[in-house]
Coordinates of N, CA and C in Angstrom, one line a residue:
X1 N -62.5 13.1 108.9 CA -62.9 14.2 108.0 C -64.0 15.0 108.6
X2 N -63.9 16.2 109.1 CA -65.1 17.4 109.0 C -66.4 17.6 108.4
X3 N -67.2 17.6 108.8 CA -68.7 17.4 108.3 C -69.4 18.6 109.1
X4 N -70.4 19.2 107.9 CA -71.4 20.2 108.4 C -72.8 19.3 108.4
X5 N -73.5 19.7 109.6 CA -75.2 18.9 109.4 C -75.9 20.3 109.2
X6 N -76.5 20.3 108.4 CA -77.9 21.4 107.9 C -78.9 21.3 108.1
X7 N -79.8 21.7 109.1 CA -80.7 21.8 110.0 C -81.8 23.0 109.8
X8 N -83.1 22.7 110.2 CA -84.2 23.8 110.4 C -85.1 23.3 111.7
X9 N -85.0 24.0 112.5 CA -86.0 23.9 113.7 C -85.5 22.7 114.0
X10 N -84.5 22.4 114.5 CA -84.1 20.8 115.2 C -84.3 19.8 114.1
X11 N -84.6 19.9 112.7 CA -84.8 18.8 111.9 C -83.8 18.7 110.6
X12 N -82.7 17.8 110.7 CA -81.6 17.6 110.0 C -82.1 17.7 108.6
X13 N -81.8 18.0 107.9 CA -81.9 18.0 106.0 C -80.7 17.4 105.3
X14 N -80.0 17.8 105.8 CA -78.3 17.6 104.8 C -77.2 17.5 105.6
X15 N -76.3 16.4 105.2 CA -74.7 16.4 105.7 C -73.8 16.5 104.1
X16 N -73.0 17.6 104.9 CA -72.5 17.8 103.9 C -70.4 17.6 104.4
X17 N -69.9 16.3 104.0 CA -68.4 16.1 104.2 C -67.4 17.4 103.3
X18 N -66.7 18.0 104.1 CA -66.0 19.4 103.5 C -64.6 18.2 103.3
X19 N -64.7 18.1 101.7 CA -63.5 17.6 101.0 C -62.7 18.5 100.0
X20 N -63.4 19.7 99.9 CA -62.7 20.6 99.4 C -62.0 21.7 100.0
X21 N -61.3 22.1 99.4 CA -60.4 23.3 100.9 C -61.6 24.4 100.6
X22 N -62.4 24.8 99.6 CA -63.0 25.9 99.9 C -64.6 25.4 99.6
X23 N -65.0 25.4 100.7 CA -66.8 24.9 100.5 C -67.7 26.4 100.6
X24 N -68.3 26.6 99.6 CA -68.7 28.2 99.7 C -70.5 27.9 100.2
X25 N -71.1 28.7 101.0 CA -72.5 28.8 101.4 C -73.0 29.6 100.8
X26 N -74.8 29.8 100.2 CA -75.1 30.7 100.1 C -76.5 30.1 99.5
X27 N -77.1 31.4 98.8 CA -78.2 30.8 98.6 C -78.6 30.7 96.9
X28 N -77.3 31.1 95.8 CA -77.6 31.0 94.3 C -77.2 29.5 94.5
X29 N -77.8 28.7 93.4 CA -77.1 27.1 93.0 C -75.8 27.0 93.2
X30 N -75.0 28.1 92.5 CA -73.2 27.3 92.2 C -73.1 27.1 93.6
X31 N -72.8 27.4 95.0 CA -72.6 27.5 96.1 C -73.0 25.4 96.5
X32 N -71.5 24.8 97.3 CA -71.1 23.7 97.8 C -72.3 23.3 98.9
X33 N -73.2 24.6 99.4 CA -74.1 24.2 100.4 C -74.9 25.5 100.4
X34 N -76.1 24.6 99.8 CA -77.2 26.0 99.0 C -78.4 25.4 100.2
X35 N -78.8 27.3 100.6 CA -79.9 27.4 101.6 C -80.7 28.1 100.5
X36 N -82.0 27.9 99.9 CA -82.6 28.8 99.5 C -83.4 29.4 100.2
X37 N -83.2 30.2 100.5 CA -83.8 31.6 101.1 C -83.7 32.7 101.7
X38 N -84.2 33.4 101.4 CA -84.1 35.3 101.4 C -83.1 35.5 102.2
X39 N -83.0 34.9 103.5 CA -82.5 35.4 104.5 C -81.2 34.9 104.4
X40 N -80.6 34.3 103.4 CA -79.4 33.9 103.1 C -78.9 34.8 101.7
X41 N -77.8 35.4 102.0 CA -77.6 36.0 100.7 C -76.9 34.9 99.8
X42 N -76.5 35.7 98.5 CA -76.4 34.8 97.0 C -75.3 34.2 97.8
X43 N -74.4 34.8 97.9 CA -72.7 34.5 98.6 C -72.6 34.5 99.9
X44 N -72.8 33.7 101.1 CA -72.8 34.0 102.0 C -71.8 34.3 103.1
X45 N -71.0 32.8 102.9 CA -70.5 32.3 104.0 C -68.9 31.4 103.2
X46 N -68.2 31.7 103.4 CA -66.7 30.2 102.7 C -66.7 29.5 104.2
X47 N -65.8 28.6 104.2 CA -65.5 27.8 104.9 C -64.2 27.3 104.3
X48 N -63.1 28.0 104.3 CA -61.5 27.1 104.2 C -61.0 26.2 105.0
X49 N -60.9 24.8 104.2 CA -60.3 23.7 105.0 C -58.9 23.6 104.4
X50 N -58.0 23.6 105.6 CA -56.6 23.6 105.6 C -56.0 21.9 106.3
X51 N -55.4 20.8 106.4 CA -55.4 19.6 106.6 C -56.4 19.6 107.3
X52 N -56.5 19.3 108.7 CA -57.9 19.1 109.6 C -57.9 20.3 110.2
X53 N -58.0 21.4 109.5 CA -58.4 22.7 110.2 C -59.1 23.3 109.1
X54 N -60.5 24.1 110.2 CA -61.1 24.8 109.1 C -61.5 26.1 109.4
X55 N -61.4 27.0 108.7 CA -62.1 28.7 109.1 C -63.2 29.3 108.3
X56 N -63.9 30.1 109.1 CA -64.9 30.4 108.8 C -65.1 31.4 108.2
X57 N -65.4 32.4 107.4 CA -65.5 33.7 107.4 C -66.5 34.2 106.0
X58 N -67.4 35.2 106.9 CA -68.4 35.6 106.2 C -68.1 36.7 105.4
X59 N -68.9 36.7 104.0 CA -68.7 36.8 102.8 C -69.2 38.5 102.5
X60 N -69.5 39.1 103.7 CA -69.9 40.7 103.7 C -71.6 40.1 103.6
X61 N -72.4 39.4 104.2 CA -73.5 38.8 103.9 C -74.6 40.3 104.1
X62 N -75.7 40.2 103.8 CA -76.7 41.3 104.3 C -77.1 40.7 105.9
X63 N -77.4 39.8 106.2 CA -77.8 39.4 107.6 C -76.8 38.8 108.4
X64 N -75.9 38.5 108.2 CA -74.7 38.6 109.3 C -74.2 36.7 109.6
X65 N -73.7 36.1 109.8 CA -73.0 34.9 110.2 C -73.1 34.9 111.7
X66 N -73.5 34.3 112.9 CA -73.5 33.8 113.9 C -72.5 32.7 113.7
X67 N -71.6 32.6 115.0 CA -71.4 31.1 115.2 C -72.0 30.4 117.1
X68 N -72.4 29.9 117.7 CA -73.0 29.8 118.6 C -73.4 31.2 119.6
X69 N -74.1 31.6 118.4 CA -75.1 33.0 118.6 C -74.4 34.3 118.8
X70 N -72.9 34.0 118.8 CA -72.1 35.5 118.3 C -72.0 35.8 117.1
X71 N -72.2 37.0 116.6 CA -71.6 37.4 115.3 C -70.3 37.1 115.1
X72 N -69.6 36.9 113.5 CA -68.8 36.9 113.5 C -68.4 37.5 111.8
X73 N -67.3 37.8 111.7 CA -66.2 37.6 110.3 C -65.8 36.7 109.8
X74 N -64.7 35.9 110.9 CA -64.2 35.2 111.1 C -63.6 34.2 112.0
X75 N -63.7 32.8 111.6 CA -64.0 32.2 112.7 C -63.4 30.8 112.7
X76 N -62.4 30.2 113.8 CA -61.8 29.3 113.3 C -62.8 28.3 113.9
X77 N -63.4 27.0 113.3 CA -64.0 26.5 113.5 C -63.6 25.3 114.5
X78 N -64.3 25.0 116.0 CA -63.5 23.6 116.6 C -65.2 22.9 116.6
X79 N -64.9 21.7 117.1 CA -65.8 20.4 117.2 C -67.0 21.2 117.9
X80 N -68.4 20.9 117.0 CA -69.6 21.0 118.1 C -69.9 22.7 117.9
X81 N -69.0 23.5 116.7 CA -69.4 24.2 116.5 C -71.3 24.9 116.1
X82 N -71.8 25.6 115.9 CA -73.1 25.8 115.4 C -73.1 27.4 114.7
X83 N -72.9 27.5 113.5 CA -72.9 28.1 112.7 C -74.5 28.1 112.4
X84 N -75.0 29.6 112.1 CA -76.5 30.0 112.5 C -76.5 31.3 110.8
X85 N -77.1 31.0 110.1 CA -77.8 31.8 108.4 C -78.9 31.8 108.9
X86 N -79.3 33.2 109.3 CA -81.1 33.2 109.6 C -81.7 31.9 110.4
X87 N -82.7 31.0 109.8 CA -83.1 30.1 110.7 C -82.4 29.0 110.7
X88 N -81.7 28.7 109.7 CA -81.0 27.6 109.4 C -79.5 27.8 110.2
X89 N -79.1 26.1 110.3 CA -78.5 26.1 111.2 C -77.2 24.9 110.5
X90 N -75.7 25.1 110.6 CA -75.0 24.7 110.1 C -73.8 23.7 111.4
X91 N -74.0 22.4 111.9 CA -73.1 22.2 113.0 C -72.0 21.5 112.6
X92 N -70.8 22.1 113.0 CA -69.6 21.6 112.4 C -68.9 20.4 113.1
X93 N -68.7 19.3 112.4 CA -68.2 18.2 113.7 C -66.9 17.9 112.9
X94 N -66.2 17.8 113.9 CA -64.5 17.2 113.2 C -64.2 16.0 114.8
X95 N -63.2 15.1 114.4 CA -62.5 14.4 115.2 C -61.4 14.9 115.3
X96 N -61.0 15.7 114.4 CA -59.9 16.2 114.4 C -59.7 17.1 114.6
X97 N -58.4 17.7 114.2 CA -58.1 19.2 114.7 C -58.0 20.2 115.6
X98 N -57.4 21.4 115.4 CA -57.1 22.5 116.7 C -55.6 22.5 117.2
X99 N -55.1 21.9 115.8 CA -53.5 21.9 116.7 C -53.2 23.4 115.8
X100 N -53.6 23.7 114.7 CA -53.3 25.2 113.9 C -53.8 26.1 114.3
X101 N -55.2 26.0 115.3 CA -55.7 27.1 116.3 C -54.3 28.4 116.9
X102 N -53.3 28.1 117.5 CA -52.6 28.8 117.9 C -51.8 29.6 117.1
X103 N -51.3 28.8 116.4 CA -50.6 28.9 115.1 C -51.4 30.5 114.1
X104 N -52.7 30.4 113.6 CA -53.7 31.4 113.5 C -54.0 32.3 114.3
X105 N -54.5 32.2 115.7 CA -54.3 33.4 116.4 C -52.6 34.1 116.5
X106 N -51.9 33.5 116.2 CA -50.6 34.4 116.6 C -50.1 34.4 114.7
X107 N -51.2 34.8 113.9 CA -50.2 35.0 112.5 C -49.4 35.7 112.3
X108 N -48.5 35.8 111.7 CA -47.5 36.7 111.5 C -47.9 38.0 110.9
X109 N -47.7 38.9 111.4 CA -48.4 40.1 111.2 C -47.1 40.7 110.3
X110 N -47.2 41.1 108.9 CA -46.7 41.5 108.2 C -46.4 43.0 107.7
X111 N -45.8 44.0 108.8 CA -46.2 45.3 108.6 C -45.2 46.3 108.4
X112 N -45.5 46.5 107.0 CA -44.2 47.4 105.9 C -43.1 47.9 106.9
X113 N -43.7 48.3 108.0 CA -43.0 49.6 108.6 C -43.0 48.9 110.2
X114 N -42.9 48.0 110.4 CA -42.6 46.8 111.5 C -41.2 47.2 112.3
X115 N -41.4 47.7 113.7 CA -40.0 47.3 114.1 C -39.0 46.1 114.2
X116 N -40.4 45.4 114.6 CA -39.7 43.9 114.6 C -39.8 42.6 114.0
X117 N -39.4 42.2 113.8 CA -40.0 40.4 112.9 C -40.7 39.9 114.0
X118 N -41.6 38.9 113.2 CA -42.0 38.0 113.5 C -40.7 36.6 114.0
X119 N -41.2 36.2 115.0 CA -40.2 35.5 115.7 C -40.5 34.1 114.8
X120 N -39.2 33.5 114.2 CA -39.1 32.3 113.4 C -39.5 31.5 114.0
X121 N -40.1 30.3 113.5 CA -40.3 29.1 114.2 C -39.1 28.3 114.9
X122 N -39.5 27.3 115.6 CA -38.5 26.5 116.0 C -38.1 25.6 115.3
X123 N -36.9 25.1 114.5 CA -36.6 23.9 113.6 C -37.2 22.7 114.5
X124 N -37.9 21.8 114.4 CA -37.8 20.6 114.0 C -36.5 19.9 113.8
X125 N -36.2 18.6 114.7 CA -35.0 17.8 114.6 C -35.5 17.1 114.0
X126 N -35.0 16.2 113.2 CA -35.1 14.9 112.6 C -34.2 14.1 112.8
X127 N -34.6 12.8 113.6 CA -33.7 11.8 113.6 C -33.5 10.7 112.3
X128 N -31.8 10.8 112.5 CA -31.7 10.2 111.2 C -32.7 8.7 111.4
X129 N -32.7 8.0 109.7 CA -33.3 6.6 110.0 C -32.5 5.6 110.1
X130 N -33.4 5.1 111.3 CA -32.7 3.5 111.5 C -32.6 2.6 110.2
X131 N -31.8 1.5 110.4 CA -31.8 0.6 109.5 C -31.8 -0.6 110.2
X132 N -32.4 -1.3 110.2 CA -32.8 -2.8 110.9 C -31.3 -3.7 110.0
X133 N -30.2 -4.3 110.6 CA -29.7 -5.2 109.6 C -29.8 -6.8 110.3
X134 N -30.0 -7.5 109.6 CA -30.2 -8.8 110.0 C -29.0 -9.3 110.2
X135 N -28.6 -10.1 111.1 CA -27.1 -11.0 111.4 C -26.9 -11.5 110.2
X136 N -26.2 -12.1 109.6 CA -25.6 -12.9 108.7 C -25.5 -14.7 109.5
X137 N -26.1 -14.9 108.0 CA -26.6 -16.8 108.2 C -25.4 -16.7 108.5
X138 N -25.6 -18.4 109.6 CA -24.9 -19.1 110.3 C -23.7 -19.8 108.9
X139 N -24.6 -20.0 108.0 CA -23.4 -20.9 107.0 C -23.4 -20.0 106.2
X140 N -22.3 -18.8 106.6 CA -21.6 -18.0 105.2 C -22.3 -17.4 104.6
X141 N -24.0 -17.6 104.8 CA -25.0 -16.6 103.9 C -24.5 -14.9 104.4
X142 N -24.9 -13.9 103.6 CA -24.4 -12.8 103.4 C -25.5 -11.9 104.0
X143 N -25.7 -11.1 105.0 CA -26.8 -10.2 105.2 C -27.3 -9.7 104.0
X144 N -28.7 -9.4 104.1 CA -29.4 -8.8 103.3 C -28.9 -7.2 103.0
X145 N -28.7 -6.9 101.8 CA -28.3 -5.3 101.4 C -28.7 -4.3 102.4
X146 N -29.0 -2.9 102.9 CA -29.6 -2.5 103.5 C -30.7 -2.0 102.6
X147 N -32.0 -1.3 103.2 CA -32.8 -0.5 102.1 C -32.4 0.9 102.7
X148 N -32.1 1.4 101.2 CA -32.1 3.3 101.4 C -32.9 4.1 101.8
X149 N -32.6 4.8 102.5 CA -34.1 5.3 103.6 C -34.7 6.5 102.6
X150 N -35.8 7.0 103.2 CA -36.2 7.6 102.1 C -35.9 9.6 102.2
X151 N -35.7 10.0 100.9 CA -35.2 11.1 101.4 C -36.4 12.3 102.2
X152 N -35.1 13.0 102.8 CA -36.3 13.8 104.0 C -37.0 15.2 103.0
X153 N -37.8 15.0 103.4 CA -38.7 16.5 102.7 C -37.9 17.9 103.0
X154 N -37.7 18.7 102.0 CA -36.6 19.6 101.6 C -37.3 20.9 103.0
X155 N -37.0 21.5 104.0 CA -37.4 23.0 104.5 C -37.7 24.1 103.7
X156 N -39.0 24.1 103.7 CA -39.1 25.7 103.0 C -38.5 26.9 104.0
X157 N -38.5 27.9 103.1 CA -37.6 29.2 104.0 C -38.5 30.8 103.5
X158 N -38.7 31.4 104.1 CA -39.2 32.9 103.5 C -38.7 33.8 104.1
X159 N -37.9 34.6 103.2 CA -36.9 36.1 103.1 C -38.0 37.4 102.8
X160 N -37.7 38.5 104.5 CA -38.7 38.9 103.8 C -37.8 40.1 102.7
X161 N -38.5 40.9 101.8 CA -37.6 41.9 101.0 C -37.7 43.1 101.1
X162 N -38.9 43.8 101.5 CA -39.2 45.3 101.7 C -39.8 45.7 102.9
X163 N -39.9 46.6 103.3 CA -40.3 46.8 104.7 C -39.7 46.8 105.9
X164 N -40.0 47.2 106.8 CA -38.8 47.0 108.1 C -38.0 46.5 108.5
X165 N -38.8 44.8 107.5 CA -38.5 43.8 108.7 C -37.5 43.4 107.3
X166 N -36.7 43.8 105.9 CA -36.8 43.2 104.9 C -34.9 42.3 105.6
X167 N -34.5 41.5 105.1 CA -33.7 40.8 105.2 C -33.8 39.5 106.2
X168 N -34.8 39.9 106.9 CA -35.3 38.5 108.0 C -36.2 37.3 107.7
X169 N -35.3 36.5 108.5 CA -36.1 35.0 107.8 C -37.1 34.1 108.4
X170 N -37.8 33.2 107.7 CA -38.7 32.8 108.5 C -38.5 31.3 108.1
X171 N -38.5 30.0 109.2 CA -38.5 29.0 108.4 C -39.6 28.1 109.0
X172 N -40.4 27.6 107.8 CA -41.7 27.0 107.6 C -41.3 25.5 107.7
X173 N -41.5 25.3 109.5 CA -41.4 23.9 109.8 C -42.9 23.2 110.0
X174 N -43.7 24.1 110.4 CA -44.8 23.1 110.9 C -45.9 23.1 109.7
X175 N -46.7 22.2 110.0 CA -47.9 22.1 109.0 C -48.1 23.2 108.5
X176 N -48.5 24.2 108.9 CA -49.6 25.3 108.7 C -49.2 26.4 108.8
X177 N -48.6 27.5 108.2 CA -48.1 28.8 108.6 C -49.0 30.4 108.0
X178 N -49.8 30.5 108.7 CA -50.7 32.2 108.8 C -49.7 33.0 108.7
X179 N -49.9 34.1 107.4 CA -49.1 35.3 107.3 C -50.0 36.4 106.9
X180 N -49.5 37.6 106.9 CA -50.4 38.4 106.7 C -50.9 39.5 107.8
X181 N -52.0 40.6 107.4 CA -52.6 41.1 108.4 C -54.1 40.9 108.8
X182 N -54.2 40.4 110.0 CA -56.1 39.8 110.1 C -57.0 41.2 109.8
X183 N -58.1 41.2 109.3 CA -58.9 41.9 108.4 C -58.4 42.6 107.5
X184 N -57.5 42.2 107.1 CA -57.4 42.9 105.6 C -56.8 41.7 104.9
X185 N -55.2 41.5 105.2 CA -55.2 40.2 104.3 C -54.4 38.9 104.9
X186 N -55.2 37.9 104.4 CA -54.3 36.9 105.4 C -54.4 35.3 104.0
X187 N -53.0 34.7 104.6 CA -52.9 34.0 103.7 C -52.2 32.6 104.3
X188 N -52.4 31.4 104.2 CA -51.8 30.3 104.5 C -50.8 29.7 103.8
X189 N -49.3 29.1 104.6 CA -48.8 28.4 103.7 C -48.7 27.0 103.9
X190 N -49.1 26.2 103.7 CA -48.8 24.6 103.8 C -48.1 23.9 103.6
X191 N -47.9 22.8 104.4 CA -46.3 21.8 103.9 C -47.1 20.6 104.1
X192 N -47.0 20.3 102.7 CA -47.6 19.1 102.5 C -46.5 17.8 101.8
X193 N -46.4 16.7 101.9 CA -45.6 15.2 101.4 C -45.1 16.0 100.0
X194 N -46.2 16.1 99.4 CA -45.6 16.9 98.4 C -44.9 18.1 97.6
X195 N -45.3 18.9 98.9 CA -44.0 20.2 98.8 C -45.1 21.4 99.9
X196 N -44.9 22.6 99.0 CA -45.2 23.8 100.0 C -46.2 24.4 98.9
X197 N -47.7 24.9 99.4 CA -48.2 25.7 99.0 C -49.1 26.7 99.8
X198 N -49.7 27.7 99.0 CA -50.4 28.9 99.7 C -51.2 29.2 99.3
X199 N -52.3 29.0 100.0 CA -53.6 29.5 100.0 C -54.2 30.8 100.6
X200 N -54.9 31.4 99.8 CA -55.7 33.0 99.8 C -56.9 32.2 101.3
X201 N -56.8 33.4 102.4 CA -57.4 32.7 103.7 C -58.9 34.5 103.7
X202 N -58.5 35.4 104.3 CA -58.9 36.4 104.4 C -58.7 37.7 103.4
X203 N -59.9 38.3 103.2 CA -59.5 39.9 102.3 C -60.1 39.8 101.5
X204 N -60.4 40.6 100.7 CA -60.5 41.0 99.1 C -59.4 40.7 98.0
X205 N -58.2 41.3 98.5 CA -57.4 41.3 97.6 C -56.4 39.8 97.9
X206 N -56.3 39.1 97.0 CA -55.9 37.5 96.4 C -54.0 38.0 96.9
X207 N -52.9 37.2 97.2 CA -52.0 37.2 97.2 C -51.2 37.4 95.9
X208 N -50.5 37.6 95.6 CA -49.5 38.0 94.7 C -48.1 36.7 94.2
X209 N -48.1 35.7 93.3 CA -47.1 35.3 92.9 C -46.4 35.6 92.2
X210 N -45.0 35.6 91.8 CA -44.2 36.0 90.7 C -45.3 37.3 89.6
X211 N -45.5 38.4 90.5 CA -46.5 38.8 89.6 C -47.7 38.7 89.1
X212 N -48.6 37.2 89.3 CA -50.1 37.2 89.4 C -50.6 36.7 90.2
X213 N -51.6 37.6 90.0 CA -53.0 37.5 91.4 C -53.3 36.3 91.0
X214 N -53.3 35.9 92.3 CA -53.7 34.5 92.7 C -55.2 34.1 92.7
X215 N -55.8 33.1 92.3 CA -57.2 32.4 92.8 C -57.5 32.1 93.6
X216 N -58.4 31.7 94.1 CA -59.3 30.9 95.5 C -58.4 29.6 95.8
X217 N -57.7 29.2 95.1 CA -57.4 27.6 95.4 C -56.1 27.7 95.5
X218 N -55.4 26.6 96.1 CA -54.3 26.2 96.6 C -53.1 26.3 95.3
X219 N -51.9 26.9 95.5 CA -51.0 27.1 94.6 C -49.9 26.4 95.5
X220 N -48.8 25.7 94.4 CA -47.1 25.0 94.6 C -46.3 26.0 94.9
X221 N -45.5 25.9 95.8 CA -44.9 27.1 96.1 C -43.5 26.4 95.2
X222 N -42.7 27.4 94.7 CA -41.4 26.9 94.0 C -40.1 27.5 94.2
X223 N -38.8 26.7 94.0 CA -37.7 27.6 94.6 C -37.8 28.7 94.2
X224 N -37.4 30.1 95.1 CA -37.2 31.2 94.4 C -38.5 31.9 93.8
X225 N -39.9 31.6 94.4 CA -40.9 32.4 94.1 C -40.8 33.5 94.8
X226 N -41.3 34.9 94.3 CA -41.7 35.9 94.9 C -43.4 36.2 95.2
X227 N -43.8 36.0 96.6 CA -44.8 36.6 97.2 C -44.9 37.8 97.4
X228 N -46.2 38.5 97.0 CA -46.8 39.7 97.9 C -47.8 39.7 98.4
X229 N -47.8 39.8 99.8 CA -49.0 39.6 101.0 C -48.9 40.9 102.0
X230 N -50.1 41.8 101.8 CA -50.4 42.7 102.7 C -49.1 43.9 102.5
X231 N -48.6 44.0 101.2 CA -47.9 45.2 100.7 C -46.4 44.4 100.6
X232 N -46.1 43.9 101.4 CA -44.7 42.5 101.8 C -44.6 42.0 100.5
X233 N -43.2 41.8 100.2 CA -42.8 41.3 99.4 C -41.5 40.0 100.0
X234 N -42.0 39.0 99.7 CA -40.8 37.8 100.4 C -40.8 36.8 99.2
X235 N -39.4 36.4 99.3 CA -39.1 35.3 98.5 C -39.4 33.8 99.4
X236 N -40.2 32.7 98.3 CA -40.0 31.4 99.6 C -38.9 30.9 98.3
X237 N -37.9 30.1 99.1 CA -36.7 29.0 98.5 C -36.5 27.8 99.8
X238 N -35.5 27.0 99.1 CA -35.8 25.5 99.7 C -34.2 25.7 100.6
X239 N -34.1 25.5 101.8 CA -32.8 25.5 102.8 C -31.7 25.0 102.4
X240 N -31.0 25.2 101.6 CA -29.7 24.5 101.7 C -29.2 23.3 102.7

C-alpha cells in the first residue's frame, strides 16, 4: 500500500497510508492531510489512488504544487516521489505500481471532431480452466465429481455515439482505462473482481452518467449506461 511521510526541514511529523481513492491536502481541517499554514491553501492538492496507482494534481493552489522541485498540475506519482507545499514536504513511497503509467500518458483522447479513434486495446486470451481429476480407486471406487470452475468476469465494451469517431468501439481489458481530454477533462475506468467503474480523474466539470453529474468517488458502471466525458457521449455494455 502507498504511503505519504510529512516532513519539515528533514524532520518527519506524519505518515499518512492512502486507503482512500481520493486523499485531499490542504490546510482547512476536513482535508485527509492537513498542513496548517498560510502557505498552504484551504484546498490544496488531491491525490487519486486507482489500484496501486496514484496521481497527483493540484487544486488551482495560490502557491503552486512542486513535485521534485518542478511545478506541476498534474502528476502521476512513482516511488521516492517528493511532493514540496511551501516548506513542507510530502514523500510518496509505494512498492507497487507504474504498470498504468503508460496507459495514462497515452489516454484516449476524446475529440468531438476526431478523424480517428483511439486504437482499441488488445483482447486478452483466457485460458480455459484446468480440472485436476483424480484416477479412480483401484477397487471400483468412483472418481471424485469434478469442481465447476469459476465463471470468467464478463468484458466491458464502450460505443462511442457522437462525434467523429461515433460508432467505434473500445474494449476495456486491462485494469485501468484513462479517457478523456488532459487539462480539461479526464476520467478513469476500472475493472475490478467486481465489475467496472469510473472515476472523475482531472477538470472542473464531473463526468456525466445516465444524465447525472457525477461525484468525487468511484461509480458501478452498468449494462447499457450512457457516459458523457469531454462533450462524448458513449454507451459502456457487457460483450456478448
Amino acid at each position: 500500500m502507498a504511503k505519504l511521510i510529512l516532513s519539515l526541514d528533514g524532520l518527519v511529523l506524519k505518515e499518512y497510508e492512502l486507503t482512500k481513492e481520493r486523499t485531499t491536502i490542504g490546510r482547512k481541517p476536513h482535508n485527509d492531510v492537513q498542513i496548517d499554514n498560510l502557505a498552504v491553501s484551504g484546498e490544496h492538492a488531491v491525490i487519486v489512488t486507482i489500484l496501486n496507482d496514484s496521481f497527483l494534481e493540484d487544486l488551482g493552489s495560490t502557491n503552486g504544487t512542486l513535485v521534485n522541485g518542478q511545478p506541476v498540475k498534474k502528476h502521476f506519482l512513482q516511488n521516492n516521489d517528493v511532493v514540496e507545499l511551501g516548506k513542507y514536504k510530502l514523500k510518496y513511497l509505494s512498492e507497487q505500481g507504474g504498470q498504468a503509467k503508460m496507459d495514462f500518458e497515452k489516454t484516449m483522447v476524446l475529440r468531438p471532431g476526431a478523424a480517428q479513434a483511439a486504437a482499441p486495446a488488445t483482447p486478452r486470451s483466457f485460458a480455459d480452466t484446468a480440472i485436476n481429476q483424480t484416477p479412480a480407486a483401484l477397487h471400483g471406487g468412483e472418481p471424485p465429481a469434478p469442481r465447476p470452475a469459476a465463471p470468467a468476469q464478463r468484458i466491458g465494451m464502450l460505443q462511442i455515439l457522437t462525434g467523429g469517431n461515433a460508432g467505434k468501439e473500445l474494449e476495456l481489458t486491462k485494469p485501468l482505462t484513462t479517457m478523456g481530454k488532459p487539462g480539461v477533462q479526464v476520467a478513469v475506468i476500472t475493472r475490478r473482481p467486481q465489475g467496472y467503474f469510473i472515476t472523475h480523474v482531472e477538470g472542473a466539470q464531473f463526468p456525466i452518467l445516465n444524465g447525472k453529474t457525477l461525484d468525487a468517488q468511484a461509480h458501478a458502471l452498468n449494462d447499457h449506461d450512457i457516459v458523457e466525458l469531454a462533450g462524448v457521449k458513449m454507451e459502456f455494455f457487457f460483450k456478448a
